[in-house]
């Protein structure tokens, strides 16, 4: 039993939780990997106009790259008086990805919005929309959000009818580390490496799609542009390394879409076909272009 509990602790959720900041752990320095954002992060400060890291972050990560901190303001190369247009965020805020499933309703991960009082959706064009939790499934880490004006939402994503098998090509579009990488949607792709998840969990897929903090809640999409799952977690690679001496790569998880369907049907049947994008096969570039405008940031305070 103790060993099984220990394995559960190896999973890392993918929301950016600025209060507990678990997504910055483990410290990559301790396994002597190359320097990256994990080893550089120290704290987040809210300047009122953008996400800005502490002086320690810039000293360790940004010096020598043309960036510097001047009186809590970031100067960018060639743009000393211009700052990127980003929403403010501070401690106590969770961040992830969300997407419309039908008129007035949005899907994300439960761990992002649980216990939060204010939920804001941010479209790719920067427009903000207030939302509330319509229903949540803590066990399967799914939340269905509702907005007052359905017309403010982008087009809904189509839900897959058939299940993907092992080896199926899939991808996600989301907002990993938006405070560092920017607030434009990012695409990563990979395969279904197993039709069962952590410890053979039948509710999830194991996937090779690269995931980072901020991807939580994003859709896992097949090459027909249909959602087959919801991105939720990944293996804590450094904890596994400390335990076994082996460093796992691309071991990530997505909740199967059937659990979202069951959640929706348990509260009220929704019309999946309203304002929905077409189901149409294509290459990754064409699919990404078609779907990216439906992806939104979710901020939960």
JSON list of N, CA and C in Angstrom, two decimals, residues 19 64 91-92 158 170 189 196 206 254 259 274:
[
{"chain": "A", "resi": 19, "resn": "UNK", "atom": "N", "xyz": [0.20, 29.70, -6.05]},
{"chain": "A", "resi": 19, "resn": "UNK", "atom": "CA", "xyz": [0.20, 29.78, -4.60]},
{"chain": "A", "resi": 19, "resn": "UNK", "atom": "C", "xyz": [1.14, 28.73, -4.01]},
{"chain": "A", "resi": 64, "resn": "UNK", "atom": "N", "xyz": [22.65, 38.35, -20.34]},
{"chain": "A", "resi": 64, "resn": "UNK", "atom": "CA", "xyz": [23.39, 37.87, -21.49]},
{"chain": "A", "resi": 64, "resn": "UNK", "atom": "C", "xyz": [22.50, 37.61, -22.69]},
{"chain": "A", "resi": 91, "resn": "UNK", "atom": "N", "xyz": [0.03, 35.62, -6.69]},
{"chain": "A", "resi": 91, "resn": "UNK", "atom": "CA", "xyz": [-0.08, 34.43, -5.88]},
{"chain": "A", "resi": 91, "resn": "UNK", "atom": "C", "xyz": [-1.55, 34.11, -5.62]},
{"chain": "A", "resi": 92, "resn": "UNK", "atom": "N", "xyz": [-1.84, 32.82, -5.51]},
{"chain": "A", "resi": 92, "resn": "UNK", "atom": "CA", "xyz": [-3.21, 32.40, -5.29]},
{"chain": "A", "resi": 92, "resn": "UNK", "atom": "C", "xyz": [-3.99, 32.18, -6.56]},
{"chain": "A", "resi": 158, "resn": "UNK", "atom": "N", "xyz": [-15.28, 19.62, -31.95]},
{"chain": "A", "resi": 158, "resn": "UNK", "atom": "CA", "xyz": [-16.06, 18.38, -32.09]},
{"chain": "A", "resi": 158, "resn": "UNK", "atom": "C", "xyz": [-15.47, 17.26, -31.23]},
{"chain": "A", "resi": 170, "resn": "UNK", "atom": "N", "xyz": [-1.69, 12.09, -32.18]},
{"chain": "A", "resi": 170, "resn": "UNK", "atom": "CA", "xyz": [-2.52, 13.07, -31.49]},
{"chain": "A", "resi": 170, "resn": "UNK", "atom": "C", "xyz": [-1.70, 14.33, -31.22]},
{"chain": "A", "resi": 189, "resn": "UNK", "atom": "N", "xyz": [2.83, 17.67, -30.45]},
{"chain": "A", "resi": 189, "resn": "UNK", "atom": "CA", "xyz": [2.20, 16.45, -30.95]},
{"chain": "A", "resi": 189, "resn": "UNK", "atom": "C", "xyz": [2.96, 15.21, -30.51]},
{"chain": "A", "resi": 196, "resn": "UNK", "atom": "N", "xyz": [-4.10, 2.78, -21.55]},
{"chain": "A", "resi": 196, "resn": "UNK", "atom": "CA", "xyz": [-4.31, 2.89, -20.10]},
{"chain": "A", "resi": 196, "resn": "UNK", "atom": "C", "xyz": [-3.22, 3.79, -19.54]},
{"chain": "A", "resi": 206, "resn": "UNK", "atom": "N", "xyz": [-1.89, 7.12, -21.84]},
{"chain": "A", "resi": 206, "resn": "UNK", "atom": "CA", "xyz": [-0.51, 7.58, -21.73]},
{"chain": "A", "resi": 206, "resn": "UNK", "atom": "C", "xyz": [-0.10, 8.09, -23.10]},
{"chain": "A", "resi": 254, "resn": "UNK", "atom": "N", "xyz": [-3.71, 11.89, -20.38]},
{"chain": "A", "resi": 254, "resn": "UNK", "atom": "CA", "xyz": [-4.93, 12.62, -20.74]},
{"chain": "A", "resi": 254, "resn": "UNK", "atom": "C", "xyz": [-6.14, 11.78, -20.36]},
{"chain": "A", "resi": 259, "resn": "UNK", "atom": "N", "xyz": [-15.34, 10.16, -20.35]},
{"chain": "A", "resi": 259, "resn": "UNK", "atom": "CA", "xyz": [-15.67, 10.62, -19.00]},
{"chain": "A", "resi": 259, "resn": "UNK", "atom": "C", "xyz": [-16.26, 12.02, -19.02]},
{"chain": "A", "resi": 274, "resn": "UNK", "atom": "N", "xyz": [-23.95, 22.61, -31.94]},
{"chain": "A", "resi": 274, "resn": "UNK", "atom": "CA", "xyz": [-24.17, 24.05, -32.05]},
{"chain": "A", "resi": 274, "resn": "UNK", "atom": "C", "xyz": [-22.83, 24.78, -32.22]}
]
